[in-house]
Amino acid sequence: MTLIARSPKITATHLERKAVVYIRQSTLKQVQNNTESLHNQRALVERAQAFGWNAARIEVLDADLGHTAATTEGRDDFTQLAAQLALGHVGIVFGWEVSRLARNNADWYQLLDLAALVGALIADIEGVYDPRSYNDRLLLGLKGTMSEAELHMMRQRLNAGRREPS
């Protein structure tokens, strides 16, 4: 395993709370065929440990596999994550690409607001973000906007493909 330098944003208070690794892929086909993505997402547990979390304080939420993040409908783990954040039980949320936690800005900003309110961090493969920090919040907002735009573009391409004569 590669050694990871612990972010200075991670404090003892964060380490006293849970680290939540949120795993998802949009469709059952992706879950079945893109096993490398699933493996990479599960490896975030090791990243949490490298950042200082005890294995007993790391929770993996993976019941939303096969559900789109375009809505919270049917995403019980996302709802559970938001509730745990609101209660102050979570010190950090890990996602492979954090903006994929929610593909619409309403849900994304709700998650950011909850994390900021309780002082929780958000992390992905590129870094650790504090939604209370102006620069981190700006970057997280941009990631969320890009994710929502990407979903819109995918829908446009799918709809155009349906309209094309075979």
PDB file of N, CA and C in Angstrom, residues 47-125:
ATOM      1  N   ARG A  47      -7.650   4.089   2.433  1.00  0.00           N
ATOM      2  CA  ARG A  47      -7.288   5.515   2.453  1.00  0.00           C
ATOM      3  C   ARG A  47      -7.702   6.130   3.792  1.00  0.00           C
ATOM      4  N   ALA A  48      -8.891   5.785   4.263  1.00  0.00           N
ATOM      5  CA  ALA A  48      -9.355   6.291   5.558  1.00  0.00           C
ATOM      6  C   ALA A  48      -8.414   5.834   6.675  1.00  0.00           C
ATOM      7  N   GLN A  49      -7.982   4.582   6.631  1.00  0.00           N
ATOM      8  CA  GLN A  49      -7.055   4.074   7.634  1.00  0.00           C
ATOM      9  C   GLN A  49      -5.714   4.803   7.545  1.00  0.00           C
ATOM     10  N   ALA A  50      -5.252   5.051   6.331  1.00  0.00           N
ATOM     11  CA  ALA A  50      -3.987   5.763   6.149  1.00  0.00           C
ATOM     12  C   ALA A  50      -4.070   7.194   6.680  1.00  0.00           C
ATOM     13  N   PHE A  51      -5.253   7.763   6.660  1.00  0.00           N
ATOM     14  CA  PHE A  51      -5.446   9.117   7.186  1.00  0.00           C
ATOM     15  C   PHE A  51      -5.599   9.123   8.708  1.00  0.00           C
ATOM     16  N   GLY A  52      -5.679   7.921   9.317  1.00  0.00           N
ATOM     17  CA  GLY A  52      -5.707   7.855  10.777  1.00  0.00           C
ATOM     18  C   GLY A  52      -6.950   7.271  11.407  1.00  0.00           C
ATOM     19  N   TRP A  53      -7.945   6.885  10.627  1.00  0.00           N
ATOM     20  CA  TRP A  53      -9.146   6.310  11.208  1.00  0.00           C
ATOM     21  C   TRP A  53      -8.911   4.853  11.585  1.00  0.00           C
ATOM     22  N   ASN A  54      -9.378   4.483  12.750  1.00  0.00           N
ATOM     23  CA  ASN A  54      -9.364   3.106  13.197  1.00  0.00           C
ATOM     24  C   ASN A  54     -10.395   2.340  12.373  1.00  0.00           C
ATOM     25  N   ALA A  55     -10.082   1.100  12.013  1.00  0.00           N
ATOM     26  CA  ALA A  55     -10.985   0.295  11.175  1.00  0.00           C
ATOM     27  C   ALA A  55     -12.389   0.206  11.771  1.00  0.00           C
ATOM     28  N   ALA A  56     -12.495   0.201  13.092  1.00  0.00           N
ATOM     29  CA  ALA A  56     -13.800   0.112  13.746  1.00  0.00           C
ATOM     30  C   ALA A  56     -14.628   1.383  13.568  1.00  0.00           C
ATOM     31  N   ARG A  57     -13.984   2.485  13.199  1.00  0.00           N
ATOM     32  CA  ARG A  57     -14.673   3.767  13.018  1.00  0.00           C
ATOM     33  C   ARG A  57     -14.976   4.058  11.555  1.00  0.00           C
ATOM     34  N   ILE A  58     -14.745   3.075  10.682  1.00  0.00           N
ATOM     35  CA  ILE A  58     -14.985   3.261   9.247  1.00  0.00           C
ATOM     36  C   ILE A  58     -16.241   2.486   8.861  1.00  0.00           C
ATOM     37  N   GLU A  59     -17.177   3.172   8.244  1.00  0.00           N
ATOM     38  CA  GLU A  59     -18.420   2.549   7.804  1.00  0.00           C
ATOM     39  C   GLU A  59     -18.508   2.642   6.281  1.00  0.00           C
ATOM     40  N   VAL A  60     -18.848   1.532   5.665  1.00  0.00           N
ATOM     41  CA  VAL A  60     -19.017   1.483   4.212  1.00  0.00           C
ATOM     42  C   VAL A  60     -20.506   1.456   3.918  1.00  0.00           C
ATOM     43  N   LEU A  61     -20.960   2.394   3.120  1.00  0.00           N
ATOM     44  CA  LEU A  61     -22.352   2.432   2.663  1.00  0.00           C
ATOM     45  C   LEU A  61     -22.360   2.059   1.194  1.00  0.00           C
ATOM     46  N   ASP A  62     -22.908   0.888   0.880  1.00  0.00           N
ATOM     47  CA  ASP A  62     -22.909   0.422  -0.511  1.00  0.00           C
ATOM     48  C   ASP A  62     -24.259  -0.100  -0.988  1.00  0.00           C
ATOM     49  N   ALA A  63     -25.302   0.188  -0.242  1.00  0.00           N
ATOM     50  CA  ALA A  63     -26.630  -0.302  -0.629  1.00  0.00           C
ATOM     51  C   ALA A  63     -27.220   0.466  -1.811  1.00  0.00           C
ATOM     52  N   ASP A  64     -26.619   1.596  -2.193  1.00  0.00           N
ATOM     53  CA  ASP A  64     -27.133   2.383  -3.318  1.00  0.00           C
ATOM     54  C   ASP A  64     -26.531   1.960  -4.652  1.00  0.00           C
ATOM     55  N   LEU A  65     -25.779   0.870  -4.662  1.00  0.00           N
ATOM     56  CA  LEU A  65     -25.230   0.372  -5.926  1.00  0.00           C
ATOM     57  C   LEU A  65     -26.366   0.062  -6.887  1.00  0.00           C
ATOM     58  N   GLY A  66     -26.215   0.517  -8.120  1.00  0.00           N
ATOM     59  CA  GLY A  66     -27.246   0.286  -9.126  1.00  0.00           C
ATOM     60  C   GLY A  66     -28.330   1.343  -9.144  1.00  0.00           C
ATOM     61  N   HIS A  67     -28.174   2.401  -8.351  1.00  0.00           N
ATOM     62  CA  HIS A  67     -29.156   3.493  -8.323  1.00  0.00           C
ATOM     63  C   HIS A  67     -28.500   4.771  -8.826  1.00  0.00           C
ATOM     64  N   THR A  68     -29.184   5.481  -9.680  1.00  0.00           N
ATOM     65  CA  THR A  68     -28.672   6.754 -10.180  1.00  0.00           C
ATOM     66  C   THR A  68     -28.627   7.779  -9.051  1.00  0.00           C
ATOM     67  N   ALA A  69     -27.685   8.689  -9.146  1.00  0.00           N
ATOM     68  CA  ALA A  69     -27.572   9.758  -8.157  1.00  0.00           C
ATOM     69  C   ALA A  69     -28.301  11.017  -8.616  1.00  0.00           C
ATOM     70  N   ALA A  70     -29.094  10.896  -9.684  1.00  0.00           N
ATOM     71  CA  ALA A  70     -29.841  12.045 -10.184  1.00  0.00           C
ATOM     72  C   ALA A  70     -30.929  12.468  -9.198  1.00  0.00           C
ATOM     73  N   THR A  71     -31.303  11.552  -8.318  1.00  0.00           N
ATOM     74  CA  THR A  71     -32.324  11.820  -7.320  1.00  0.00           C
ATOM     75  C   THR A  71     -32.000  11.009  -6.068  1.00  0.00           C
ATOM     76  N   THR A  72     -32.618  11.352  -4.953  1.00  0.00           N
ATOM     77  CA  THR A  72     -32.411  10.558  -3.738  1.00  0.00           C
ATOM     78  C   THR A  72     -33.399   9.398  -3.668  1.00  0.00           C
ATOM     79  N   GLU A  73     -34.332   9.352  -4.600  1.00  0.00           N
ATOM     80  CA  GLU A  73     -35.329   8.277  -4.659  1.00  0.00           C
ATOM     81  C   GLU A  73     -34.645   6.910  -4.680  1.00  0.00           C
ATOM     82  N   GLY A  74     -34.967   6.065  -3.714  1.00  0.00           N
ATOM     83  CA  GLY A  74     -34.406   4.718  -3.664  1.00  0.00           C
ATOM     84  C   GLY A  74     -32.969   4.653  -3.175  1.00  0.00           C
ATOM     85  N   ARG A  75     -32.426   5.771  -2.748  1.00  0.00           N
ATOM     86  CA  ARG A  75     -31.035   5.793  -2.256  1.00  0.00           C
ATOM     87  C   ARG A  75     -31.038   5.913  -0.740  1.00  0.00           C
ATOM     88  N   ASP A  76     -31.359   4.799  -0.093  1.00  0.00           N
ATOM     89  CA  ASP A  76     -31.472   4.790   1.360  1.00  0.00           C
ATOM     90  C   ASP A  76     -30.154   5.117   2.052  1.00  0.00           C
ATOM     91  N   ASP A  77     -29.031   4.664   1.475  1.00  0.00           N
ATOM     92  CA  ASP A  77     -27.740   4.965   2.093  1.00  0.00           C
ATOM     93  C   ASP A  77     -27.408   6.450   2.020  1.00  0.00           C
ATOM     94  N   PHE A  78     -27.794   7.117   0.943  1.00  0.00           N
ATOM     95  CA  PHE A  78     -27.572   8.558   0.862  1.00  0.00           C
ATOM     96  C   PHE A  78     -28.379   9.260   1.953  1.00  0.00           C
ATOM     97  N   THR A  79     -29.614   8.832   2.147  1.00  0.00           N
ATOM     98  CA  THR A  79     -30.465   9.397   3.191  1.00  0.00           C
ATOM     99  C   THR A  79     -29.854   9.142   4.566  1.00  0.00           C
ATOM    100  N   GLN A  80     -29.331   7.921   4.771  1.00  0.00           N
ATOM    101  CA  GLN A  80     -28.677   7.580   6.033  1.00  0.00           C
ATOM    102  C   GLN A  80     -27.430   8.438   6.240  1.00  0.00           C
ATOM    103  N   LEU A  81     -26.670   8.643   5.179  1.00  0.00           N
ATOM    104  CA  LEU A  81     -25.469   9.477   5.254  1.00  0.00           C
ATOM    105  C   LEU A  81     -25.838  10.897   5.684  1.00  0.00           C
ATOM    106  N   ALA A  82     -26.853  11.464   5.067  1.00  0.00           N
ATOM    107  CA  ALA A  82     -27.285  12.822   5.419  1.00  0.00           C
ATOM    108  C   ALA A  82     -27.728  12.884   6.878  1.00  0.00           C
ATOM    109  N   ALA A  83     -28.445  11.874   7.342  1.00  0.00           N
ATOM    110  CA  ALA A  83     -28.903  11.852   8.732  1.00  0.00           C
ATOM    111  C   ALA A  83     -27.722  11.754   9.696  1.00  0.00           C
ATOM    112  N   GLN A  84     -26.757  10.885   9.386  1.00  0.00           N
ATOM    113  CA  GLN A  84     -25.585  10.746  10.251  1.00  0.00           C
ATOM    114  C   GLN A  84     -24.758  12.027  10.276  1.00  0.00           C
ATOM    115  N   LEU A  85     -24.671  12.680   9.132  1.00  0.00           N
ATOM    116  CA  LEU A  85     -23.979  13.974   9.086  1.00  0.00           C
ATOM    117  C   LEU A  85     -24.676  14.986   9.983  1.00  0.00           C
ATOM    118  N   ALA A  86     -25.989  15.081   9.837  1.00  0.00           N
ATOM    119  CA  ALA A  86     -26.765  16.058  10.601  1.00  0.00           C
ATOM    120  C   ALA A  86     -26.626  15.835  12.107  1.00  0.00           C
ATOM    121  N   LEU A  87     -26.464  14.589  12.517  1.00  0.00           N
ATOM    122  CA  LEU A  87     -26.326  14.266  13.935  1.00  0.00           C
ATOM    123  C   LEU A  87     -24.895  14.455  14.446  1.00  0.00           C
ATOM    124  N   GLY A  88     -23.970  14.790  13.546  1.00  0.00           N
ATOM    125  CA  GLY A  88     -22.591  15.015  13.946  1.00  0.00           C
ATOM    126  C   GLY A  88     -21.799  13.747  14.188  1.00  0.00           C
ATOM    127  N   HIS A  89     -22.256  12.623  13.644  1.00  0.00           N
ATOM    128  CA  HIS A  89     -21.573  11.345  13.838  1.00  0.00           C
ATOM    129  C   HIS A  89     -20.435  11.116  12.852  1.00  0.00           C
ATOM    130  N   VAL A  90     -20.366  11.922  11.803  1.00  0.00           N
ATOM    131  CA  VAL A  90     -19.418  11.692  10.716  1.00  0.00           C
ATOM    132  C   VAL A  90     -18.323  12.760  10.742  1.00  0.00           C
ATOM    133  N   GLY A  91     -17.078  12.307  10.676  1.00  0.00           N
ATOM    134  CA  GLY A  91     -15.950  13.232  10.609  1.00  0.00           C
ATOM    135  C   GLY A  91     -15.510  13.494   9.186  1.00  0.00           C
ATOM    136  N   ILE A  92     -15.723  12.490   8.317  1.00  0.00           N
ATOM    137  CA  ILE A  92     -15.322  12.621   6.914  1.00  0.00           C
ATOM    138  C   ILE A  92     -16.164  11.680   6.059  1.00  0.00           C
ATOM    139  N   VAL A  93     -16.462  12.123   4.859  1.00  0.00           N
ATOM    140  CA  VAL A  93     -17.162  11.307   3.867  1.00  0.00           C
ATOM    141  C   VAL A  93     -16.203  11.092   2.711  1.00  0.00           C
ATOM    142  N   PHE A  94     -15.976   9.830   2.364  1.00  0.00           N
ATOM    143  CA  PHE A  94     -15.124   9.483   1.233  1.00  0.00           C
ATOM    144  C   PHE A  94     -15.977   9.041   0.059  1.00  0.00           C
ATOM    145  N   GLY A  95     -15.630   9.505  -1.120  1.00  0.00           N
ATOM    146  CA  GLY A  95     -16.214   9.040  -2.369  1.00  0.00           C
ATOM    147  C   GLY A  95     -15.118   9.036  -3.418  1.00  0.00           C
ATOM    148  N   TRP A  96     -15.196   8.118  -4.372  1.00  0.00           N
ATOM    149  CA  TRP A  96     -14.156   8.052  -5.401  1.00  0.00           C
ATOM    150  C   TRP A  96     -14.058   9.390  -6.116  1.00  0.00           C
ATOM    151  N   GLU A  97     -15.182   9.881  -6.574  1.00  0.00           N
ATOM    152  CA  GLU A  97     -15.311  11.246  -7.101  1.00  0.00           C
ATOM    153  C   GLU A  97     -16.443  11.865  -6.298  1.00  0.00           C
ATOM    154  N   VAL A  98     -16.127  12.795  -5.438  1.00  0.00           N
ATOM    155  CA  VAL A  98     -17.132  13.275  -4.492  1.00  0.00           C
ATOM    156  C   VAL A  98     -18.376  13.853  -5.165  1.00  0.00           C
ATOM    157  N   SER A  99     -18.204  14.437  -6.306  1.00  0.00           N
ATOM    158  CA  SER A  99     -19.369  15.034  -6.966  1.00  0.00           C
ATOM    159  C   SER A  99     -20.363  13.976  -7.415  1.00  0.00           C
ATOM    160  N   ARG A 100     -19.951  12.712  -7.454  1.00  0.00           N
ATOM    161  CA  ARG A 100     -20.865  11.642  -7.838  1.00  0.00           C
ATOM    162  C   ARG A 100     -21.720  11.180  -6.665  1.00  0.00           C
ATOM    163  N   LEU A 101     -21.479  11.739  -5.487  1.00  0.00           N
ATOM    164  CA  LEU A 101     -22.345  11.414  -4.354  1.00  0.00           C
ATOM    165  C   LEU A 101     -23.780  11.841  -4.666  1.00  0.00           C
ATOM    166  N   ALA A 102     -23.913  12.942  -5.390  1.00  0.00           N
ATOM    167  CA  ALA A 102     -25.221  13.448  -5.807  1.00  0.00           C
ATOM    168  C   ALA A 102     -25.038  14.099  -7.166  1.00  0.00           C
ATOM    169  N   ARG A 103     -25.915  13.769  -8.094  1.00  0.00           N
ATOM    170  CA  ARG A 103     -25.799  14.314  -9.450  1.00  0.00           C
ATOM    171  C   ARG A 103     -26.729  15.493  -9.676  1.00  0.00           C
ATOM    172  N   ASN A 104     -27.308  16.028  -8.634  1.00  0.00           N
ATOM    173  CA  ASN A 104     -28.071  17.261  -8.800  1.00  0.00           C
ATOM    174  C   ASN A 104     -27.669  18.210  -7.679  1.00  0.00           C
ATOM    175  N   ASN A 105     -27.670  19.469  -7.991  1.00  0.00           N
ATOM    176  CA  ASN A 105     -27.137  20.455  -7.061  1.00  0.00           C
ATOM    177  C   ASN A 105     -27.940  20.576  -5.774  1.00  0.00           C
ATOM    178  N   ALA A 106     -29.235  20.316  -5.813  1.00  0.00           N
ATOM    179  CA  ALA A 106     -30.022  20.416  -4.582  1.00  0.00           C
ATOM    180  C   ALA A 106     -29.523  19.413  -3.547  1.00  0.00           C
ATOM    181  N   ASP A 107     -29.340  18.166  -3.952  1.00  0.00           N
ATOM    182  CA  ASP A 107     -28.856  17.137  -3.029  1.00  0.00           C
ATOM    183  C   ASP A 107     -27.398  17.364  -2.667  1.00  0.00           C
ATOM    184  N   TRP A 108     -26.586  17.797  -3.648  1.00  0.00           N
ATOM    185  CA  TRP A 108     -25.169  18.038  -3.415  1.00  0.00           C
ATOM    186  C   TRP A 108     -24.973  19.135  -2.372  1.00  0.00           C
ATOM    187  N   TYR A 109     -25.682  20.263  -2.545  1.00  0.00           N
ATOM    188  CA  TYR A 109     -25.513  21.364  -1.612  1.00  0.00           C
ATOM    189  C   TYR A 109     -26.103  21.051  -0.243  1.00  0.00           C
ATOM    190  N   GLN A 110     -27.127  20.213  -0.196  1.00  0.00           N
ATOM    191  CA  GLN A 110     -27.649  19.775   1.098  1.00  0.00           C
ATOM    192  C   GLN A 110     -26.552  19.028   1.857  1.00  0.00           C
ATOM    193  N   LEU A 111     -25.855  18.137   1.157  1.00  0.00           N
ATOM    194  CA  LEU A 111     -24.769  17.380   1.766  1.00  0.00           C
ATOM    195  C   LEU A 111     -23.641  18.314   2.217  1.00  0.00           C
ATOM    196  N   LEU A 112     -23.267  19.264   1.358  1.00  0.00           N
ATOM    197  CA  LEU A 112     -22.218  20.224   1.718  1.00  0.00           C
ATOM    198  C   LEU A 112     -22.623  21.074   2.920  1.00  0.00           C
ATOM    199  N   ASP A 113     -23.879  21.522   2.943  1.00  0.00           N
ATOM    200  CA  ASP A 113     -24.355  22.353   4.045  1.00  0.00           C
ATOM    201  C   ASP A 113     -24.334  21.579   5.361  1.00  0.00           C
ATOM    202  N   LEU A 114     -24.763  20.325   5.321  1.00  0.00           N
ATOM    203  CA  LEU A 114     -24.746  19.505   6.541  1.00  0.00           C
ATOM    204  C   LEU A 114     -23.320  19.295   7.026  1.00  0.00           C
ATOM    205  N   ALA A 115     -22.418  18.982   6.100  1.00  0.00           N
ATOM    206  CA  ALA A 115     -21.021  18.769   6.470  1.00  0.00           C
ATOM    207  C   ALA A 115     -20.426  20.046   7.065  1.00  0.00           C
ATOM    208  N   ALA A 116     -20.710  21.180   6.460  1.00  0.00           N
ATOM    209  CA  ALA A 116     -20.191  22.449   6.965  1.00  0.00           C
ATOM    210  C   ALA A 116     -20.757  22.752   8.355  1.00  0.00           C
ATOM    211  N   LEU A 117     -22.029  22.496   8.539  1.00  0.00           N
ATOM    212  CA  LEU A 117     -22.695  22.791   9.804  1.00  0.00           C
ATOM    213  C   LEU A 117     -22.054  22.047  10.977  1.00  0.00           C
ATOM    214  N   VAL A 118     -21.695  20.777  10.751  1.00  0.00           N
ATOM    215  CA  VAL A 118     -21.141  19.961  11.842  1.00  0.00           C
ATOM    216  C   VAL A 118     -19.618  19.851  11.791  1.00  0.00           C
ATOM    217  N   GLY A 119     -18.988  20.490  10.811  1.00  0.00           N
ATOM    218  CA  GLY A 119     -17.537  20.472  10.708  1.00  0.00           C
ATOM    219  C   GLY A 119     -16.967  19.178  10.153  1.00  0.00           C
ATOM    220  N   ALA A 120     -17.727  18.487   9.315  1.00  0.00           N
ATOM    221  CA  ALA A 120     -17.249  17.252   8.682  1.00  0.00           C
ATOM    222  C   ALA A 120     -16.502  17.588   7.397  1.00  0.00           C
ATOM    223  N   LEU A 121     -15.591  16.721   7.032  1.00  0.00           N
ATOM    224  CA  LEU A 121     -14.808  16.877   5.810  1.00  0.00           C
ATOM    225  C   LEU A 121     -15.370  15.985   4.712  1.00  0.00           C
ATOM    226  N   ILE A 122     -14.968  16.275   3.489  1.00  0.00           N
ATOM    227  CA  ILE A 122     -15.329  15.461   2.331  1.00  0.00           C
ATOM    228  C   ILE A 122     -14.031  15.159   1.596  1.00  0.00           C
ATOM    229  N   ALA A 123     -13.859  13.897   1.176  1.00  0.00           N
ATOM    230  CA  ALA A 123     -12.604  13.513   0.530  1.00  0.00           C
ATOM    231  C   ALA A 123     -12.865  12.646  -0.690  1.00  0.00           C
ATOM    232  N   ASP A 124     -11.978  12.777  -1.672  1.00  0.00           N
ATOM    233  CA  ASP A 124     -11.988  11.889  -2.825  1.00  0.00           C
ATOM    234  C   ASP A 124     -10.548  11.541  -3.151  1.00  0.00           C
ATOM    235  N   ILE A 125     -10.317  10.979  -4.304  1.00  0.00           N
ATOM    236  CA  ILE A 125      -8.965  10.560  -4.652  1.00  0.00           C
ATOM    237  C   ILE A 125      -8.038  11.748  -4.894  1.00  0.00           C
TER     238      ILE A 125
END
